[in-house]
CSV table of C-alpha atoms in Angstrom, one decimal:
chain,number,residue,atom,x,y,z
A,649,ASP,CA,0.0,0.1,0.2
A,650,PHE,CA,1.0,3.2,-0.8
A,651,ALA,CA,-0.6,7.0,-0.4
A,652,VAL,CA,-1.0,8.7,-3.5
A,653,ALA,CA,-1.9,13.0,-3.0
A,654,THR,CA,-4.4,14.0,-5.8
A,655,PRO,CA,-4.3,18.3,-5.0
A,656,ALA,CA,-6.8,18.0,-8.7
A,657,ARG,CA,-10.5,17.8,-8.5
A,658,ALA,CA,-12.8,17.6,-11.0
A,659,THR,CA,-16.3,20.3,-11.4
A,660,GLU,CA,-19.7,20.7,-13.8
A,661,SER,CA,-19.8,23.9,-12.3
A,662,VAL,CA,-17.2,26.9,-12.5
A,663,GLY,CA,-15.7,27.0,-8.6
A,664,GLY,CA,-13.2,26.9,-7.2
A,665,GLY,CA,-12.0,30.3,-7.0
A,666,VAL,CA,-12.3,30.4,-11.2
A,667,LYS,CA,-14.5,33.3,-12.5
A,668,LEU,CA,-16.3,33.1,-15.7
A,669,GLU,CA,-17.0,36.4,-18.1
A,670,LEU,CA,-19.4,35.4,-20.5
A,671,VAL,CA,-20.4,37.8,-23.3
A,672,MET,CA,-23.4,36.5,-25.3
A,673,VAL,CA,-23.9,38.4,-29.1
A,674,LEU,CA,-26.8,37.3,-30.5
A,675,ASP,CA,-28.4,37.9,-33.4
A,676,VAL,CA,-31.9,39.4,-33.9
A,677,SER,CA,-32.3,40.2,-37.4
A,678,GLY,CA,-35.5,40.4,-39.0
A,679,SER,CA,-33.9,37.0,-41.1
A,680,MET,CA,-33.7,35.1,-38.0
A,681,ASN,CA,-37.5,35.0,-38.1
A,682,GLY,CA,-37.6,31.9,-40.7
A,683,GLN,CA,-37.4,28.7,-40.1
A,684,GLY,CA,-37.8,28.4,-36.6
A,685,LYS,CA,-34.3,30.1,-36.2
A,686,ILE,CA,-35.0,32.5,-33.2
A,687,GLY,CA,-37.2,30.0,-31.3
A,688,ALA,CA,-34.7,27.4,-31.5
A,689,MET,CA,-31.8,30.0,-30.9
A,690,ARG,CA,-33.3,31.0,-27.6
A,691,ASP,CA,-33.5,27.6,-26.1
A,692,ALA,CA,-30.0,27.0,-26.7
A,693,ALA,CA,-28.8,30.1,-25.3
A,694,VAL,CA,-30.8,29.3,-22.6
A,695,ALA,CA,-29.8,25.8,-21.9
A,696,LEU,CA,-26.0,27.4,-22.2
A,697,THR,CA,-26.8,29.3,-19.4
A,698,ASP,CA,-28.5,27.0,-17.1
A,699,THR,CA,-25.4,24.5,-17.7
A,700,LEU,CA,-23.5,27.7,-16.6
A,701,LEU,CA,-25.1,28.6,-13.4
A,702,THR,CA,-26.4,26.1,-12.1
A,703,GLY,CA,-24.4,25.4,-8.8
A,704,ALA,CA,-22.0,28.1,-9.9
A,705,GLU,CA,-20.7,30.1,-6.6
A,706,PRO,CA,-22.0,33.3,-6.2
A,707,GLY,CA,-20.3,36.2,-8.2
A,708,THR,CA,-17.8,33.5,-10.2
A,709,VAL,CA,-20.2,33.5,-13.3
A,710,ALA,CA,-21.0,36.9,-15.1
A,711,ILE,CA,-22.9,36.3,-18.4
A,712,THR,CA,-23.7,39.9,-20.4
A,713,LEU,CA,-26.4,39.2,-23.3
A,714,VAL,CA,-25.9,41.4,-26.3
A,715,PRO,CA,-28.7,41.1,-29.0
A,716,TYR,CA,-28.0,43.1,-32.0
A,717,ASP,CA,-29.8,43.8,-35.1
A,718,THR,CA,-28.6,47.5,-37.3
A,719,TRP,CA,-28.0,49.0,-33.8
A,720,VAL,CA,-27.1,47.9,-30.3
A,721,LEU,CA,-29.4,49.4,-27.2
A,722,PRO,CA,-27.6,49.5,-24.0
A,723,PRO,CA,-28.4,49.4,-20.8
A,724,PRO,CA,-30.3,53.0,-19.6
A,725,GLY,CA,-28.6,55.8,-18.3
A,726,PHE,CA,-25.0,53.7,-20.0
A,727,LEU,CA,-24.5,56.0,-22.5
A,728,ASN,CA,-23.7,58.8,-19.7
A,729,TYR,CA,-20.7,57.4,-18.9
A,730,PHE,CA,-18.9,58.3,-22.1
A,731,SER,CA,-16.7,60.9,-22.1
A,732,SER,CA,-16.5,61.6,-26.1
A,733,LEU,CA,-19.9,61.4,-27.1
A,734,SER,CA,-21.7,63.3,-29.5
A,735,GLY,CA,-25.7,63.6,-31.2
A,736,SER,CA,-28.4,62.6,-30.4
A,737,GLY,CA,-30.5,58.9,-29.9
A,738,ALA,CA,-30.5,56.2,-27.6
A,739,CYS,CA,-28.0,54.0,-29.1
A,740,ASN,CA,-24.3,54.9,-30.5
A,741,ASP,CA,-22.1,53.9,-33.3
A,742,TRP,CA,-17.8,53.7,-32.4
A,743,ALA,CA,-15.5,55.4,-34.6
A,744,ILE,CA,-12.4,53.8,-33.6
A,745,TRP,CA,-12.3,49.8,-34.4
A,746,ASN,CA,-8.8,48.2,-33.5
A,747,GLN,CA,-9.3,49.1,-29.9
A,748,ILE,CA,-11.2,47.4,-27.0
A,749,THR,CA,-9.4,49.1,-24.2
A,750,GLY,CA,-10.5,52.7,-22.9
A,751,SER,CA,-13.9,52.4,-24.2
A,752,LEU,CA,-15.8,55.1,-22.5
A,753,ASN,CA,-13.6,57.5,-23.4
A,754,GLU,CA,-13.0,56.8,-27.4
A,755,PRO,CA,-15.4,58.9,-29.8
A,756,SER,CA,-18.6,57.8,-30.3
A,757,ALA,CA,-21.6,58.9,-31.7
A,758,ARG,CA,-25.5,58.6,-30.6
A,759,ARG,CA,-28.2,56.9,-32.9
A,760,ASN,CA,-31.6,57.2,-32.7
A,761,CYS,CA,-33.2,53.6,-32.7
A,762,SER,CA,-35.7,51.1,-31.5
A,763,THR,CA,-35.8,51.5,-27.5
A,764,ALA,CA,-38.2,48.4,-27.5
A,765,THR,CA,-37.2,46.9,-23.7
A,766,TRP,CA,-36.4,43.1,-25.6
A,767,ARG,CA,-33.4,44.5,-27.4
A,768,THR,CA,-31.3,45.9,-24.6
A,769,VAL,CA,-28.5,44.8,-23.0
A,770,HIS,CA,-28.0,42.8,-20.1
A,771,PRO,CA,-24.8,43.0,-18.3
A,772,TYR,CA,-23.4,40.5,-15.4
A,773,VAL,CA,-26.3,38.0,-15.6
A,774,SER,CA,-26.4,35.5,-12.5
A,775,ASN,CA,-29.5,34.5,-12.2
A,776,GLN,CA,-31.2,31.4,-14.2
A,777,THR,CA,-34.3,32.9,-13.9
A,778,GLN,CA,-33.5,36.7,-15.1
A,779,ALA,CA,-31.1,34.8,-18.1
A,780,GLU,CA,-34.0,32.6,-19.3
A,781,THR,CA,-36.7,35.9,-19.1
A,782,TYR,CA,-34.3,37.8,-20.9
A,783,ILE,CA,-33.7,35.5,-23.9
A,784,ASN,CA,-37.1,34.6,-24.2
A,785,GLU,CA,-38.1,38.2,-24.8
A,786,LEU,CA,-36.0,38.2,-28.0
A,787,MET,CA,-37.5,39.0,-30.8
A,788,ALA,CA,-36.5,39.6,-34.7
A,789,SER,CA,-36.6,42.9,-36.2
A,790,GLY,CA,-33.9,45.0,-38.6
A,791,THR,CA,-31.1,44.5,-40.3
A,792,THR,CA,-27.2,42.9,-39.8
A,793,SER,CA,-24.6,44.7,-38.3
A,794,ILE,CA,-22.1,42.2,-37.1
A,795,ASP,CA,-19.6,44.6,-36.7
A,796,LEU,CA,-21.4,46.1,-34.0
A,797,GLY,CA,-22.8,43.8,-32.2
A,798,VAL,CA,-19.0,42.3,-31.2
A,799,ARG,CA,-17.2,46.1,-30.7
A,800,TYR,CA,-20.2,45.9,-28.2
A,801,GLY,CA,-19.5,42.6,-26.6
A,802,ALA,CA,-15.9,43.6,-26.7
A,803,LEU,CA,-17.0,46.6,-24.2
A,804,PHE,CA,-17.7,43.8,-21.3
A,805,PHE,CA,-14.2,42.8,-21.0
A,806,ASP,CA,-12.8,46.4,-21.2
A,807,PRO,CA,-11.7,47.4,-16.6
A,808,SER,CA,-12.0,50.8,-18.2
A,809,ILE,CA,-15.9,50.6,-18.2
A,810,ARG,CA,-16.2,49.8,-14.0
A,811,PRO,CA,-17.4,53.1,-13.3
A,812,ALA,CA,-20.3,52.7,-15.5
A,813,ILE,CA,-20.5,49.1,-13.9
A,814,SER,CA,-20.8,50.7,-10.5
A,815,GLY,CA,-23.4,53.2,-11.8
A,816,LEU,CA,-25.6,50.4,-12.8
A,817,ILE,CA,-25.5,48.6,-9.9
A,818,ALA,CA,-26.0,51.5,-7.9
A,819,ASN,CA,-29.2,51.9,-10.1
A,820,GLY,CA,-30.3,48.5,-9.1
A,821,ILE,CA,-29.9,46.8,-12.7
A,822,ILE,CA,-26.4,44.6,-11.7
A,823,ASP,CA,-26.0,42.7,-8.5
A,824,PRO,CA,-23.4,44.2,-6.1
A,825,ALA,CA,-21.7,41.0,-6.4
A,826,PHE,CA,-20.0,42.4,-9.4
A,827,GLU,CA,-18.8,45.6,-8.6
A,828,GLY,CA,-15.0,46.0,-9.7
A,829,ARG,CA,-15.6,44.1,-12.7
A,830,PRO,CA,-14.6,43.7,-15.6
A,831,TYR,CA,-11.7,42.4,-13.9
A,832,ASP,CA,-8.3,43.5,-14.9
A,833,TRP,CA,-6.5,42.2,-17.7
A,834,ASP,CA,-3.6,40.1,-15.8
A,835,GLU,CA,-6.5,39.2,-13.6
A,836,PRO,CA,-5.6,34.9,-12.5
A,837,ASN,CA,-8.5,32.4,-12.9
A,838,VAL,CA,-10.3,34.3,-15.2
A,839,VAL,CA,-12.1,32.6,-18.3
A,840,ARG,CA,-12.9,35.6,-20.4
A,841,ALA,CA,-14.8,34.3,-23.5
A,842,LEU,CA,-17.3,35.5,-26.5
A,843,ILE,CA,-20.2,34.1,-28.2
A,844,LEU,CA,-20.7,35.5,-31.5
A,845,LEU,CA,-23.8,34.2,-33.9
A,846,THR,CA,-25.3,35.1,-36.8
A,847,ASP,CA,-27.5,33.9,-39.9
A,848,GLY,CA,-26.8,36.6,-42.1
A,849,GLN,CA,-24.0,39.2,-43.4
A,850,ASN,CA,-22.8,42.2,-42.5
A,851,CYS,CA,-25.3,44.5,-43.7
A,852,CYS,CA,-27.2,47.1,-45.4
A,853,GLY,CA,-25.5,49.8,-46.3
A,854,GLU,CA,-27.6,52.2,-43.3
A,855,ARG,CA,-23.7,52.4,-41.6
A,856,TYR,CA,-21.0,51.6,-44.0
A,857,GLY,CA,-20.7,49.4,-46.6
A,858,THR,CA,-20.5,45.4,-46.2
A,859,GLY,CA,-16.8,45.9,-47.1
A,860,GLN,CA,-16.2,48.1,-44.1
A,861,GLN,CA,-18.2,46.1,-41.5
A,862,ASP,CA,-16.2,43.0,-42.3
A,863,THR,CA,-13.2,45.1,-41.9
A,864,ASN,CA,-14.2,46.4,-38.5
A,865,THR,CA,-16.1,42.8,-37.2
A,866,GLU,CA,-12.8,41.4,-37.9
A,867,ASN,CA,-10.5,43.9,-36.1
A,868,VAL,CA,-12.2,43.4,-33.2
A,869,CYS,CA,-12.0,39.8,-33.1
A,870,THR,CA,-8.3,40.2,-33.7
A,871,GLU,CA,-8.5,42.9,-30.6
A,872,LEU,CA,-10.4,39.8,-28.6
A,873,LYS,CA,-7.9,37.5,-29.3
A,874,ASP,CA,-4.5,39.4,-28.9
A,875,HIS,CA,-6.4,40.0,-25.1
A,876,GLY,CA,-6.7,36.1,-24.5
A,877,ILE,CA,-10.2,36.1,-24.8
A,878,LEU,CA,-11.9,33.1,-26.2
A,879,VAL,CA,-14.3,33.7,-29.4
A,880,TYR,CA,-16.5,31.3,-30.0
A,881,THR,CA,-18.8,31.8,-33.8
A,882,VAL,CA,-21.7,29.8,-35.3
A,883,ALA,CA,-22.7,30.7,-38.5
A,884,TYR,CA,-26.4,30.1,-37.9
A,885,GLN,CA,-27.7,28.8,-41.6
A,886,ALA,CA,-26.0,31.9,-42.8
A,887,PRO,CA,-24.8,32.3,-46.5
A,888,THR,CA,-20.9,31.9,-47.2
A,889,SER,CA,-20.0,35.2,-46.4
A,890,GLY,CA,-20.8,35.1,-43.3
A,891,ALA,CA,-20.1,31.7,-42.6
A,892,ASN,CA,-16.6,32.7,-44.0
A,893,LEU,CA,-16.5,36.1,-41.4
A,894,MET,CA,-17.6,33.6,-38.4
A,895,MET,CA,-14.5,31.4,-39.3
A,896,ALA,CA,-12.0,34.2,-39.8
A,897,CYS,CA,-13.0,35.5,-36.4
A,898,ALA,CA,-13.2,32.4,-34.3
A,899,SER,CA,-10.2,31.6,-31.9
A,900,SER,CA,-9.3,28.4,-33.8
A,901,PRO,CA,-11.4,26.1,-36.1
A,902,SER,CA,-12.7,24.6,-33.4
A,903,HIS,CA,-14.0,27.3,-31.6
A,904,TYR,CA,-16.3,27.6,-34.9
A,905,PHE,CA,-19.7,26.2,-35.2
A,906,ASN,CA,-21.4,25.9,-38.7
A,907,THR,CA,-24.9,25.1,-38.2
A,908,ASN,CA,-29.2,25.0,-38.4
A,909,ALA,CA,-31.6,25.3,-35.9
A,910,SER,CA,-31.9,21.5,-35.8
A,911,GLY,CA,-28.2,21.5,-34.9
A,912,ILE,CA,-28.0,24.7,-33.0
A,913,ALA,CA,-28.8,22.8,-29.4
A,914,ASP,CA,-25.7,20.9,-29.8
A,915,ALA,CA,-23.5,23.8,-31.0
A,916,PHE,CA,-24.4,25.8,-28.2
A,917,ALA,CA,-24.0,22.8,-25.5
A,918,GLY,CA,-20.5,21.8,-27.2
A,919,ILE,CA,-19.6,25.8,-26.6
A,920,ALA,CA,-20.7,25.2,-22.6
A,921,SER,CA,-18.7,21.6,-22.6
A,922,ASN,CA,-15.7,23.5,-23.7
A,923,ILE,CA,-15.8,26.6,-21.2
A,924,GLN,CA,-16.0,24.4,-18.3
A,925,THR,CA,-13.2,22.7,-19.6
A,926,GLN,CA,-11.5,25.6,-19.8
A,927,ALA,CA,-12.4,26.8,-16.4
A,928,LEU,CA,-11.4,22.9,-15.1
A,929,ARG,CA,-8.1,23.2,-16.0
A,930,LEU,CA,-7.7,26.4,-13.9
A,931,THR,CA,-8.4,24.7,-11.0
A,932,LEU,CA,-6.2,21.6,-11.7
């Protein structure tokens, strides 16, 4: 007989000192209405959040939901924290696309957009019932600005937005457990991941031409990956150009999924499993 030391442990939920910052950037443009796509996406997204939130230690898992079509609707009062903001309107657009740090000080312009509440970005959701409610409220309308969706997603990894997060906590929009988020880039034991899904391609000239939007998107994806963020992409019955863009954005070929309504649940389950694997590696 001999003693064996086993310091490693397996876990099905995020814990053991590991923290997760996940951003889900979900296409809700008008084409999502067809072929049962938005319903299947909602079900898959709910299942993913349930997997990651169930059993997670309080304050360890933060899931930010970013629905996008032509525009992205920020949380109430969020734009008040931008120092270089011009124009009027409830939404905004960026002038710089190859930098995802210092976001609150970057030039940005307000734009008019729909303010339907289901379109709202929901940062740092940690309650599964809330997550399910927000996801099941999603509808489909408008055109497709993948670049703006992923830029807004990147925003919630930028430590410089902490004053805005503190403001949302003070207004009762975010749980106080997430004070001090986003974490510093060098914070240990943090898994940072972004899911980017589209069923289409950048279009339709309302903001930029498709080529410019594709360049914007790739610039943001490159910055995300350079900062160590895992980028999972889903081409959801997307045309070739949209699928190619998702391939270019993904962290690796294994982080890219090309699927349809019947396969979206498996794709999201695979992403959830991979995220849990990354968290497990940090506990070993």
